[in-house]
Short mmCIF file of C-alpha atoms and ligand atoms in Angstrom, two decimals:
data_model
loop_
_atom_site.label_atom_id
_atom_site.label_comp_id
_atom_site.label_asym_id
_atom_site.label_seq_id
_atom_site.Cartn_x
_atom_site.Cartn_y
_atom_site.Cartn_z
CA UNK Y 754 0.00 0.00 0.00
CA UNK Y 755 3.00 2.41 0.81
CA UNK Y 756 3.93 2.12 -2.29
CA UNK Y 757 0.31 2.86 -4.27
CA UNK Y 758 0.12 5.81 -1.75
CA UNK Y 759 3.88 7.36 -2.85
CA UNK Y 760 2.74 7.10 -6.18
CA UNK Y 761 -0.55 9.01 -5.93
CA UNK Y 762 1.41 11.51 -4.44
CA UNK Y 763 3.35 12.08 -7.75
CA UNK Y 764 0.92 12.75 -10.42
CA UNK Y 765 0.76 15.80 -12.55
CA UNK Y 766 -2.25 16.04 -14.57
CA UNK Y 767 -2.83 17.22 -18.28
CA UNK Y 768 -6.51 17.57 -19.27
CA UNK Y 769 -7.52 16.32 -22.08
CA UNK Y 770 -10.17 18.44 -23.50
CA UNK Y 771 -10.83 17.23 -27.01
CA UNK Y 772 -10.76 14.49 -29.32
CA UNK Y 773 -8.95 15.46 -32.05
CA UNK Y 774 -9.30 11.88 -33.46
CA UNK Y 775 -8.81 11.68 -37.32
CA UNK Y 776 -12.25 10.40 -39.12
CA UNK Y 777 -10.85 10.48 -42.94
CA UNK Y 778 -8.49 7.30 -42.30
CA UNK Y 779 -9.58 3.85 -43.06
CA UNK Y 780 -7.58 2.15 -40.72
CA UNK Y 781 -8.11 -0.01 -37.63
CA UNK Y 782 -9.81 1.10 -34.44
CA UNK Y 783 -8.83 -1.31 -31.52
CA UNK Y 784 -10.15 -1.10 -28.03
CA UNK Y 785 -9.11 -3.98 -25.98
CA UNK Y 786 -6.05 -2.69 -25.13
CA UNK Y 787 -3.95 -2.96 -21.94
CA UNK Y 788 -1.84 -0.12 -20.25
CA UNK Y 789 -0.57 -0.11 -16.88
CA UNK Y 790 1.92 1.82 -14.25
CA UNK Y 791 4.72 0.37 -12.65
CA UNK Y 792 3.03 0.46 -9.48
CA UNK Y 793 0.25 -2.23 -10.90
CA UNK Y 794 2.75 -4.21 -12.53
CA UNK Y 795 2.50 -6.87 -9.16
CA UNK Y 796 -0.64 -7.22 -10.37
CA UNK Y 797 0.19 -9.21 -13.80
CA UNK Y 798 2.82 -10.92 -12.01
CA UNK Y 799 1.54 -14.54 -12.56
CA UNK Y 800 0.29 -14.15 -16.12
CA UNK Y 801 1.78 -16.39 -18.86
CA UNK Y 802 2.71 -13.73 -21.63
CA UNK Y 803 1.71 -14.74 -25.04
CA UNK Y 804 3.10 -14.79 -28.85
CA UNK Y 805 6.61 -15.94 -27.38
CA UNK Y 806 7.04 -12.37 -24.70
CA UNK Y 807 9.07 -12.58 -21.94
CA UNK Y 808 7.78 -11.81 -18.80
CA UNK Y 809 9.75 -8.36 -18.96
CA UNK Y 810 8.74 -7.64 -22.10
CA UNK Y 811 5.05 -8.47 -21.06
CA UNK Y 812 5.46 -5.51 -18.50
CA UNK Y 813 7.25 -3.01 -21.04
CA UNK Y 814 5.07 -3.66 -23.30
CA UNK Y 815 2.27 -2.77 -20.99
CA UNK Y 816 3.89 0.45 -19.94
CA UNK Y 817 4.92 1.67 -23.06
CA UNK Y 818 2.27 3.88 -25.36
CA UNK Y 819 4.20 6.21 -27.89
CA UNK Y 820 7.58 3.78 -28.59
CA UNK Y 821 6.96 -0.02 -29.46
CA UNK Y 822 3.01 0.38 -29.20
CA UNK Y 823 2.91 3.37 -31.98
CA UNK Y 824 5.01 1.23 -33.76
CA UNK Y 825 3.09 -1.53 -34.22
CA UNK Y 826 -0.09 0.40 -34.70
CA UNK Y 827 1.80 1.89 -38.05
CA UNK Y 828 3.06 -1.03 -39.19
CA UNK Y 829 -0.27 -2.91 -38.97
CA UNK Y 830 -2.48 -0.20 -39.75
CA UNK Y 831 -4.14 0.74 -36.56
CA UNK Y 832 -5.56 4.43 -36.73
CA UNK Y 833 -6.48 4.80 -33.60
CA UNK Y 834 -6.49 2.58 -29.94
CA UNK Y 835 -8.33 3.30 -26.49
CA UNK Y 836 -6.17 2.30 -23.81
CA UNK Y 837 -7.29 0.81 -20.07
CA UNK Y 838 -5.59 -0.29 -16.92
CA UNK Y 839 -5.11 -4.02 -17.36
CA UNK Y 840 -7.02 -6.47 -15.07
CA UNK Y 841 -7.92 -6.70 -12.15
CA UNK Y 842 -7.23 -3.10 -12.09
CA UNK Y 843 -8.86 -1.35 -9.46
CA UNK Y 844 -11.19 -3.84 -8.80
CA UNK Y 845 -8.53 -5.93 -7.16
CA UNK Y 846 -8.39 -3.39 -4.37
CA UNK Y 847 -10.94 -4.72 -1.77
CA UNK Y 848 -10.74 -1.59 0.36
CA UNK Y 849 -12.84 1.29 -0.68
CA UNK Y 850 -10.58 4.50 -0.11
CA UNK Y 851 -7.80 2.64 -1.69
CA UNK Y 852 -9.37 1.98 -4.76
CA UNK Y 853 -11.23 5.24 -5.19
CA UNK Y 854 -7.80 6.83 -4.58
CA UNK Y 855 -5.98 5.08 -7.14
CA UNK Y 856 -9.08 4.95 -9.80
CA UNK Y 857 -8.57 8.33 -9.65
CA UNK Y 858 -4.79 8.77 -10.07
CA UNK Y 859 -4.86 6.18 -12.85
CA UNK Y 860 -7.06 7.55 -14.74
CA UNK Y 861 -4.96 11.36 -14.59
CA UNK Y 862 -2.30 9.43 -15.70
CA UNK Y 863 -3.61 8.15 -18.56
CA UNK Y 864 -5.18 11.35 -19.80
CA UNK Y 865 -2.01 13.03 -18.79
CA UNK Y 866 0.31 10.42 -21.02
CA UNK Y 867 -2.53 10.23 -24.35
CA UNK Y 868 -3.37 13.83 -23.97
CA UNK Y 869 0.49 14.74 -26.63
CA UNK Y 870 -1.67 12.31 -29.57
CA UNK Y 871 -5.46 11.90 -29.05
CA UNK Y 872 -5.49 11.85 -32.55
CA UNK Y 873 -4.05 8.23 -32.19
CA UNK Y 874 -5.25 7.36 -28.50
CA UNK Y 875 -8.38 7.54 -26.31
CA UNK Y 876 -9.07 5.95 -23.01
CA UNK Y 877 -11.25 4.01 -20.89
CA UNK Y 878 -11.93 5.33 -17.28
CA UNK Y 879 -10.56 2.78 -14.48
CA UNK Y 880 -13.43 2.96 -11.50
CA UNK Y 881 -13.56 1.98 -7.92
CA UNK Y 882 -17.09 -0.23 -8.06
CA UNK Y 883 -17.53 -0.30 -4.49
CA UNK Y 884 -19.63 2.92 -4.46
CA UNK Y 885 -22.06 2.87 -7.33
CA UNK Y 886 -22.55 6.67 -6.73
CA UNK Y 887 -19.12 7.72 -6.28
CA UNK Y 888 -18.27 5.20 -9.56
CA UNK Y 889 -20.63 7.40 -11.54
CA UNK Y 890 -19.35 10.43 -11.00
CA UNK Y 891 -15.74 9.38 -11.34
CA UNK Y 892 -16.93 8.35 -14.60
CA UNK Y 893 -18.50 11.87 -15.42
CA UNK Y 894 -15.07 13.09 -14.52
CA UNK Y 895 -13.34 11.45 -16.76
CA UNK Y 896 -15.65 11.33 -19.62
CA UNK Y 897 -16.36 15.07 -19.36
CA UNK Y 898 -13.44 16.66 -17.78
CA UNK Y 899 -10.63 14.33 -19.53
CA UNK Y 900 -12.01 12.80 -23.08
CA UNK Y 901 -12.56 9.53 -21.62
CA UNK Y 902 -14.77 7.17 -24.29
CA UNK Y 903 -16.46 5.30 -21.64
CA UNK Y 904 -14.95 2.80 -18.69
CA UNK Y 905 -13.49 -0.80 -18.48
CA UNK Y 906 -14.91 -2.83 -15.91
CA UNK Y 907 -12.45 -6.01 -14.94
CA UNK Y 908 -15.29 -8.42 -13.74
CA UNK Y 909 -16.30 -8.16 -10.35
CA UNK Y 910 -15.48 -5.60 -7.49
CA UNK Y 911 -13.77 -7.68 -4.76
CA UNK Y 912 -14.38 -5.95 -1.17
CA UNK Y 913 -13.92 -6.84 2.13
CA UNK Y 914 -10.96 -7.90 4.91
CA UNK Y 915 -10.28 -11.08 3.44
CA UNK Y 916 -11.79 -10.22 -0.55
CA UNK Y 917 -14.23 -12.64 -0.17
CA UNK Y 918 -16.76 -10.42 -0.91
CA UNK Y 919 -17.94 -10.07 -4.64
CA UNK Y 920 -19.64 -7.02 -5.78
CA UNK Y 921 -21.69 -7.63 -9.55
CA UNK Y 922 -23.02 -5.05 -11.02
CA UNK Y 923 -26.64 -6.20 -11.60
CA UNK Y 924 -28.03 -5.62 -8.44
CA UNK Y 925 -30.41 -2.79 -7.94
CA UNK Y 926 -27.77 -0.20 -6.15
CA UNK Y 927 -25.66 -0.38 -9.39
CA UNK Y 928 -28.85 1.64 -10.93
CA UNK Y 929 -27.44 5.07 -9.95
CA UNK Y 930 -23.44 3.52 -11.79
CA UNK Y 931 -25.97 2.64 -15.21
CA UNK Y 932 -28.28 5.74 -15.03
CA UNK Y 933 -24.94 7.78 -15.25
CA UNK Y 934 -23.50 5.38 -18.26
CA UNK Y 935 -26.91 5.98 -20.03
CA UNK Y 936 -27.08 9.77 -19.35
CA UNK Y 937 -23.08 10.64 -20.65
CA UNK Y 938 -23.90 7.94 -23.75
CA UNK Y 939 -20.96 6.25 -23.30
CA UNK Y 940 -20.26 1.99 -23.45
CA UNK Y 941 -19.05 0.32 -20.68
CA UNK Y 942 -16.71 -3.02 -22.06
CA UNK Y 943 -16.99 -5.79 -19.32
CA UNK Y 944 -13.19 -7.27 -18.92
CA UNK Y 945 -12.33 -10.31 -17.07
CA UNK Y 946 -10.50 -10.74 -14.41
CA UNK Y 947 -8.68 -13.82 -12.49
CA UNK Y 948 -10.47 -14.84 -9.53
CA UNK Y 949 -9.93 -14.81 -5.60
CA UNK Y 950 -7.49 -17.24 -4.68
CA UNK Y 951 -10.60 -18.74 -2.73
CA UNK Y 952 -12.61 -19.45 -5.76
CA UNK Y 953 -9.19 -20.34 -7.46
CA UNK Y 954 -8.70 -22.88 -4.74
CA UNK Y 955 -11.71 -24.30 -4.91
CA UNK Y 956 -12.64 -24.30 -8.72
CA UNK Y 957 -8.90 -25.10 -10.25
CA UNK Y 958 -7.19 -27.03 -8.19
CA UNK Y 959 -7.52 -30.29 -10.27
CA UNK Y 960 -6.17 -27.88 -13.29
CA UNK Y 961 -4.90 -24.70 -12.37
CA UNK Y 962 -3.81 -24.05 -15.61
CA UNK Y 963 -7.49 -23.30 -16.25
CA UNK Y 964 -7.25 -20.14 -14.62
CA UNK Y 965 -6.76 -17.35 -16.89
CA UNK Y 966 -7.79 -17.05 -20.60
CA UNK Y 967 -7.83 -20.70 -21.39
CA UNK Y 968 -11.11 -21.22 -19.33
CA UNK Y 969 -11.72 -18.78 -16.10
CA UNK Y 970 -11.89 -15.82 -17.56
CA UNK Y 971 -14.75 -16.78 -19.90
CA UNK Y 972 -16.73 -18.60 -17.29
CA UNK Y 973 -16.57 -15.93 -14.73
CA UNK Y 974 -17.72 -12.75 -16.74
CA UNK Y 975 -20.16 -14.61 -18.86
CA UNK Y 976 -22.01 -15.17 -15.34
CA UNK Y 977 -21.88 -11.59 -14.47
CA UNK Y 978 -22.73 -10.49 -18.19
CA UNK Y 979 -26.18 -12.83 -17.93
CA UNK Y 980 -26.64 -11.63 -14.63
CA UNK Y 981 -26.88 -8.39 -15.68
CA UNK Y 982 -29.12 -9.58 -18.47
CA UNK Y 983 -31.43 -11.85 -15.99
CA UNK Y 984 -31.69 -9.33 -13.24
CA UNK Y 985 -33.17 -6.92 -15.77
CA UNK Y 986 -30.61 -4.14 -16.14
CA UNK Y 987 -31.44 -3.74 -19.63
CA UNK Y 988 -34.59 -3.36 -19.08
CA UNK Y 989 -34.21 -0.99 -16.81
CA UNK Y 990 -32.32 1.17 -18.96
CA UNK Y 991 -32.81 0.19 -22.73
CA UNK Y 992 -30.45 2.33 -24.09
CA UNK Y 993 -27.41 0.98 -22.12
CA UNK Y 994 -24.44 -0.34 -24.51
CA UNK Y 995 -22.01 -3.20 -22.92
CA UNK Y 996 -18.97 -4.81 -24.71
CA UNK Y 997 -18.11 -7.83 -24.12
CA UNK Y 998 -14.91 -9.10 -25.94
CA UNK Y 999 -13.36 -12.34 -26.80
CA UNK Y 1000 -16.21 -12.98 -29.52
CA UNK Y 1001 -18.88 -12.51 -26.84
CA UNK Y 1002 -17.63 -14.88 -23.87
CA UNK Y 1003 -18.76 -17.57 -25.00
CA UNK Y 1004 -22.81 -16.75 -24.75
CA UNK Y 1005 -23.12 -15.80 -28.11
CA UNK Y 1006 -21.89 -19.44 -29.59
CA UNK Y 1007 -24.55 -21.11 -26.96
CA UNK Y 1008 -27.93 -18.43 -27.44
CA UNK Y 1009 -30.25 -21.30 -28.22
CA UNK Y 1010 -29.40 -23.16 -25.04
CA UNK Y 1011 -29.57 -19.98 -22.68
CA UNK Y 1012 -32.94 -18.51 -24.15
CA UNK Y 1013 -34.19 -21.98 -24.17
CA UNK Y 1014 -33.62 -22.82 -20.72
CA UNK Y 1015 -34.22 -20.19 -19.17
CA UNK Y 1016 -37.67 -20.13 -20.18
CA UNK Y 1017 -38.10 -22.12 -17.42
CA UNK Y 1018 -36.57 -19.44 -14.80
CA UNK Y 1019 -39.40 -17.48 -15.42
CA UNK Y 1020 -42.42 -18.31 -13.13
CA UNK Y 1021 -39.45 -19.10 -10.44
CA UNK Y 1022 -39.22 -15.71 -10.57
CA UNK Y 1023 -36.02 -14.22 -12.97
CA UNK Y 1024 -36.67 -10.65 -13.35
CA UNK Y 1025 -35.62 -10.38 -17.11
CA UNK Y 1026 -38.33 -9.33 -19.47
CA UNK Y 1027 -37.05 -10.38 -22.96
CA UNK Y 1028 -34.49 -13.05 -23.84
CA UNK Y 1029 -30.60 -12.97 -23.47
CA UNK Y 1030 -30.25 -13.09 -27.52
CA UNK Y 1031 -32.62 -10.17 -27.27
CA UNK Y 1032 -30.04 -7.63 -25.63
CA UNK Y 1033 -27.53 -8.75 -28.23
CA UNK Y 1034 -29.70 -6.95 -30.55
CA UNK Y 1035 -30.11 -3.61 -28.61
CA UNK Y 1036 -27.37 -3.03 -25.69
CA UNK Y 1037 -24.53 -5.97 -26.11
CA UNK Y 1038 -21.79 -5.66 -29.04
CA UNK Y 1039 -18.77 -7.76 -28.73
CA UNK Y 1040 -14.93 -7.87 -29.84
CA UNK Y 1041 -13.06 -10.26 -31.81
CA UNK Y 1042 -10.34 -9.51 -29.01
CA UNK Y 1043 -7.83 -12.64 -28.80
CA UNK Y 1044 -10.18 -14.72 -30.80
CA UNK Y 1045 -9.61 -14.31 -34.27
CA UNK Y 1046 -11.44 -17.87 -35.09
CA UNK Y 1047 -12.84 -16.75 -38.54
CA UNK Y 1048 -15.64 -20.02 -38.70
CA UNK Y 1049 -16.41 -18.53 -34.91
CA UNK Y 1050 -16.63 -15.18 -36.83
CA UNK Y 1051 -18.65 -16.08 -39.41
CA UNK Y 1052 -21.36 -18.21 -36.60
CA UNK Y 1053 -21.76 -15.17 -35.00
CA UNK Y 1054 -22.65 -12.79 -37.73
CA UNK Y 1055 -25.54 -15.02 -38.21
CA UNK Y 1056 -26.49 -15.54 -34.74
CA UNK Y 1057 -26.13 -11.76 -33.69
CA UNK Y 1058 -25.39 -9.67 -36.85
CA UNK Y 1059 -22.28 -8.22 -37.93
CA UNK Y 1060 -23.83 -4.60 -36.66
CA UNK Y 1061 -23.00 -6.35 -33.36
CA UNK Y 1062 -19.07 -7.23 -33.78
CA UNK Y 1063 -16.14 -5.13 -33.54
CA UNK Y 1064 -12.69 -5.42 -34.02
CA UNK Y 1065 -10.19 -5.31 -31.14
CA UNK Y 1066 -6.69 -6.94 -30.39
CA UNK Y 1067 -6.29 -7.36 -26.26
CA UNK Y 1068 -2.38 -6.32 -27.10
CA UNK Y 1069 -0.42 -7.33 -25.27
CA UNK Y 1070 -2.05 -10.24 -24.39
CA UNK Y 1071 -2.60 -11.41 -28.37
CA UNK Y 1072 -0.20 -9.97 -30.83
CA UNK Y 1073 -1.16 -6.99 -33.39
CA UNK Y 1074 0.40 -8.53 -36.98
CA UNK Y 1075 -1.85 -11.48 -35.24
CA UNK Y 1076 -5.12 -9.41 -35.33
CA UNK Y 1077 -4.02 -7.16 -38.20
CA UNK Y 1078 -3.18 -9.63 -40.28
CA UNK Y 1079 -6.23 -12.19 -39.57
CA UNK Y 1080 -8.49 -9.03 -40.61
CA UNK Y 1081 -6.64 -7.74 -43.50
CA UNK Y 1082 -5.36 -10.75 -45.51
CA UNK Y 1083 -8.15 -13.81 -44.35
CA UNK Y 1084 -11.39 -12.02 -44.16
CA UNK Y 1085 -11.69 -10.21 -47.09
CA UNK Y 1086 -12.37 -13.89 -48.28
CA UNK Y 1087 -15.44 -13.68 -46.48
CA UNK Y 1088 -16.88 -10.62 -45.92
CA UNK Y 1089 -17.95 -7.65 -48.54
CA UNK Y 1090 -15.72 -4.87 -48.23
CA UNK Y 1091 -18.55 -2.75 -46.77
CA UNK Y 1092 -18.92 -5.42 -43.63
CA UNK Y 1093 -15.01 -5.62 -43.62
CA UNK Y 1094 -14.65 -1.87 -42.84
CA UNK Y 1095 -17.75 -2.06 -40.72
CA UNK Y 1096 -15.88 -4.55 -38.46
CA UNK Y 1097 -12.25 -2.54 -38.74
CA UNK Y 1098 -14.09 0.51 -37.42
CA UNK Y 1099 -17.14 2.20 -38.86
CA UNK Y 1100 -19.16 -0.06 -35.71
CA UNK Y 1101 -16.58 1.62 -33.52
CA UNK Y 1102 -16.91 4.91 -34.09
CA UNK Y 1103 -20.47 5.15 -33.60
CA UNK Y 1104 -20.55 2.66 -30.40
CA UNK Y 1105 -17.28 4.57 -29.11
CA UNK Y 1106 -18.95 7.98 -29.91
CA UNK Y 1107 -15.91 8.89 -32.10
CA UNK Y 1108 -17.89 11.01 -34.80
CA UNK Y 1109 -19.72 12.95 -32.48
C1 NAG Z 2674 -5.70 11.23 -41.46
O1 NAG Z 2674 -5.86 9.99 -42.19
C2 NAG Z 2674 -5.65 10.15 -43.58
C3 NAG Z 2674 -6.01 8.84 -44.27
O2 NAG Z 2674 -5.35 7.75 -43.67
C4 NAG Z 2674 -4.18 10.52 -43.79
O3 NAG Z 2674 -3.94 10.70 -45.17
C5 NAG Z 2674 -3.90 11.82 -43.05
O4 NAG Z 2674 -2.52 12.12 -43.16
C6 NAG Z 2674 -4.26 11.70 -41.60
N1 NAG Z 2674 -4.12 13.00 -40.95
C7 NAG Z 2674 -3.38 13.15 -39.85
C8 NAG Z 2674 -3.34 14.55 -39.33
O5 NAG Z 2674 -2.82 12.24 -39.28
C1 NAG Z 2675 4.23 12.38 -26.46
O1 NAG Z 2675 5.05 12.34 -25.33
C2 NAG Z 2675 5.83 11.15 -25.23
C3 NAG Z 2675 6.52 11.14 -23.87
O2 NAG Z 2675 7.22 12.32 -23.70
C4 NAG Z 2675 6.81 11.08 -26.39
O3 NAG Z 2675 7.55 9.89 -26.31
C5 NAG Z 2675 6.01 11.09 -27.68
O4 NAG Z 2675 6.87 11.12 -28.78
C6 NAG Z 2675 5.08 12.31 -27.73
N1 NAG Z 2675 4.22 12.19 -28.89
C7 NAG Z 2675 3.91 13.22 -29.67
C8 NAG Z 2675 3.01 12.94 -30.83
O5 NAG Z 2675 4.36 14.34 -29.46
C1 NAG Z 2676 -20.74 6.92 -1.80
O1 NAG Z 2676 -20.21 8.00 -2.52
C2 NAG Z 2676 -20.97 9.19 -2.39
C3 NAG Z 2676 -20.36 10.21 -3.35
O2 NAG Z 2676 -18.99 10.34 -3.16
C4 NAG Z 2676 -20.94 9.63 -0.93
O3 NAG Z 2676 -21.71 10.80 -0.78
C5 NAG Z 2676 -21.51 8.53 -0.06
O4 NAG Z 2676 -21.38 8.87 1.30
C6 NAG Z 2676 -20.77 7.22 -0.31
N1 NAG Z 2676 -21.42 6.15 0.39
C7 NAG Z 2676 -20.79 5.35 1.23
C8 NAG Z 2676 -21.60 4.27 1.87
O5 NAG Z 2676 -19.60 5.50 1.51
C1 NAG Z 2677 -21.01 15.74 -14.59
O1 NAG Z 2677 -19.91 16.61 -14.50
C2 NAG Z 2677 -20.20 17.90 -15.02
C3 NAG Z 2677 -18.89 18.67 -15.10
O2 NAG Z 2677 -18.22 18.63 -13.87
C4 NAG Z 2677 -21.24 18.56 -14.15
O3 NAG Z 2677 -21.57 19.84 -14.67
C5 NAG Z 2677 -22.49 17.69 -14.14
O4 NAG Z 2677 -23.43 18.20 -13.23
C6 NAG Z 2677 -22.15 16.25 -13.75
N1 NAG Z 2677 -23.33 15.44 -13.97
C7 NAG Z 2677 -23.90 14.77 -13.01
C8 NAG Z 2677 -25.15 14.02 -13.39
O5 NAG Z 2677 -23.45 14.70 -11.87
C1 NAG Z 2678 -6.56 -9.35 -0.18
O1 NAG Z 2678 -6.06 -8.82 -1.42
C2 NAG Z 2678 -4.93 -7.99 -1.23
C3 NAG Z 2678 -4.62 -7.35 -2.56
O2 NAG Z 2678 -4.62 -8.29 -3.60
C4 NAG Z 2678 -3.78 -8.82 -0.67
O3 NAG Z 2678 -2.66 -7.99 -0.48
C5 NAG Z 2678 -4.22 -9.42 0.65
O4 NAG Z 2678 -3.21 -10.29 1.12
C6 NAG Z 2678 -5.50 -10.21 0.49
N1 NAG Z 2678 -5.98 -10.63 1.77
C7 NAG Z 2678 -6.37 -11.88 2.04
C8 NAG Z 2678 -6.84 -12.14 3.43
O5 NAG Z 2678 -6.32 -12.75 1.20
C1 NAG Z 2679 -37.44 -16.20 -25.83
O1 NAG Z 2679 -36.94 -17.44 -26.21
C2 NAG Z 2679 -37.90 -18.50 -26.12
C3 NAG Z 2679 -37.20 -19.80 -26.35
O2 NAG Z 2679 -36.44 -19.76 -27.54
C4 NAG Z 2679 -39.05 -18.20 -27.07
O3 NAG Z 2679 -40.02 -19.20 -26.95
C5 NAG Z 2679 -39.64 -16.84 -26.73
O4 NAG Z 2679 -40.62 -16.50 -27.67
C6 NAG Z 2679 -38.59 -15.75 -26.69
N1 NAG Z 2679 -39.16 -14.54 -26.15
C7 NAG Z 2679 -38.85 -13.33 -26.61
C8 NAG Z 2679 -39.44 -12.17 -25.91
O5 NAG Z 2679 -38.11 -13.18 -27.57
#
């Protein structure tokens, strides 16, 4: 903690006011993309790095924004990339001044190191989820005061002594958090996040190498995304936009199952007024993020619609030639190039609000 606390003490802010972001390109627009600080670098400590990294390089390369990042983005055709503190982020913080504190500083750090090339970078606000009101208008901060596109949510908030206790979004207090998303217009992309070691303990043991991407991560967040579907948040406030990435966490490959069965939930009592493949049509888009699976791809635009599917990387946890390259030279074999650039970015910039 001494060392989060010296580090809040050493932030000096630059606001950024506009977004100067350049709309004649035809570029990418990726916005699954990890940044950290130093100080959260403990944080990624036991993640495997991908596409042959070493662990140091795993950590440079989620420091670093205007060297090796820019870069790549050039050489791969990237136009523009919204940045957010890589997970757990804040919501690893169980205590409640703590993580408001350091939401707070993260965030002016990001705007402070974007705000030399918005035309290139944008950013998602990190939040403290333990206070829905104090979440919302730390997102109104950021959004208004500093350019911020929306927020990145790693899973769930963990809280108490011994972060046993989970915090998920779909419950009624989080009303005040959504009425705020709804109000600025902004998305909110749902991240995972690696669980408490107790739920690691007792959910991995037999395979702890499920923990992570491979398995965890997917099975954790798709619970709190149809939570949020089943308690009714959506209907609660229809105009609310969520991104889910990773091809949609797995619900969108299994929507004839979940509608199906949960049919049943119903007269038990499930709050949710339409079905789960219902929201996919009016507040849930996802990300090809890490899962560049082109038959996956091509299963989804006819389950959900290509309107609902937008490009993204998760650098540096997948590699950007990777995700360029996937877009650029094997789908043009199976998309028009209308849906092609509708996937690269024309989807993004409205959902991201980049043309207003
Ligand atoms: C904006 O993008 C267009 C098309 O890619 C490019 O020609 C132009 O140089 C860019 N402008 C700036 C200021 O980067
Ligand atoms: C922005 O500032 C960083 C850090 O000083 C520097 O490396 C980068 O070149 C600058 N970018 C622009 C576009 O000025
Ligand atoms: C939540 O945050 C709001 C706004 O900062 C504050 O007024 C309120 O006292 C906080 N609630 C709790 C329980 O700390
Ligand atoms: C959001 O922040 C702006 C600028 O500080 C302020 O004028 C506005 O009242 C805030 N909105 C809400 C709903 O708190
Ligand atoms: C709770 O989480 C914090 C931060 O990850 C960690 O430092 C602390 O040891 C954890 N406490 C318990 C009881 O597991
Ligand atoms: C929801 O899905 C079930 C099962 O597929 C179907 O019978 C029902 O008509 C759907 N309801 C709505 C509101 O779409």
């Amino acid at each position: 903690m001494h060392q989060v606390f010296a580090f809040l003490l050493f932030i000096c802010t630059t606001v950024v006011t506009s977004r100067e972001w350049n709309n004649t390109g035809r570029g990418l627009i990726a916005f699954e993309e990890a940044w950290t600080v130093p100080e959260l670098l403990i944080q990624v400590a036991n993640s495997v790095p991908a596409f042959g990294q070493t662990k140091a390089e795993l950590e440079a390369n989620l420091l670093d924004v205007h060297d090796q990042r820019l870069t790549q983005m050039n050489e791969n055709g990237i136009d523009f990339m919204v940045l957010s503190c890589a997970s757990p982020c804040i919501q690893g913080f169980s205590d409640p001044p703590t993580a408001e504190a350091l939401a707070t500083s993260v965030n002016d750090v990001l705007a402070a190191t974007i705000s030399n090339n918005t035309m290139r970078f944008g950013a998602f606000a990190a939040l403290s989820m333990h206070n829905a009101t104090q979440a919302a208008q730390e997102l109104n901060r950021t959004v208004t005061e500093l350019g911020f596109l929306g927020a990145l949510l790693n899973d769930y908030q963990q809280s108490g002594d011994d972060n046993t206790t989970l915090l998920y979004y779909d419950q009624p207090e989080y009303d005040v958090f959504w009425q705020m998303v709804v109000d600025l217009d902004v998305p909110v992309y749902m991240h995972p996040r690696v669980g408490i070691s107790l739920l690691n303990n007792l959910e991995y043991q037999q395979a702890v190498w499920l923990i992570g991407p491979g398995q965890q991560f997917a099975a954790s967040l798709s619970n709190h995304i149809l939570g949020i579907c089943t308690n009714g948040v959506f209907d609660r406030f229809p105009t609310l936009k969520l991104i889910v990435g990773h091809l949609g966490e797995r619900i969108t490959s299994d929507l004839f199952r979940i509608d199906e069965q949960l049919q049943r939930q119903r007269p038990e009592g499930m709050p949710m007024k339409l079905n789960v493949s219902t929201y996919w049509e009016t507040n849930l888009f996802e990300t090809t993020s890490a899962n560049f699976a082109t038959p996956l791809l091509k299963f989804h635009i006819d389950a959900i619609g290509l309107d609902r599917i937008m490009f993204s990387i998760d650098y540096p946890y997948a590699s950007i030639p990777e995700g360029a390259q996937w877009i650029e030279e094997t789908l043009p074999d199976v998309l028009s190039p209308t849906d092609l650039l509708k996937l690269k970015r024309e989807t993004a910039i409205q959902v991201l609000g980049l043309n207003k």
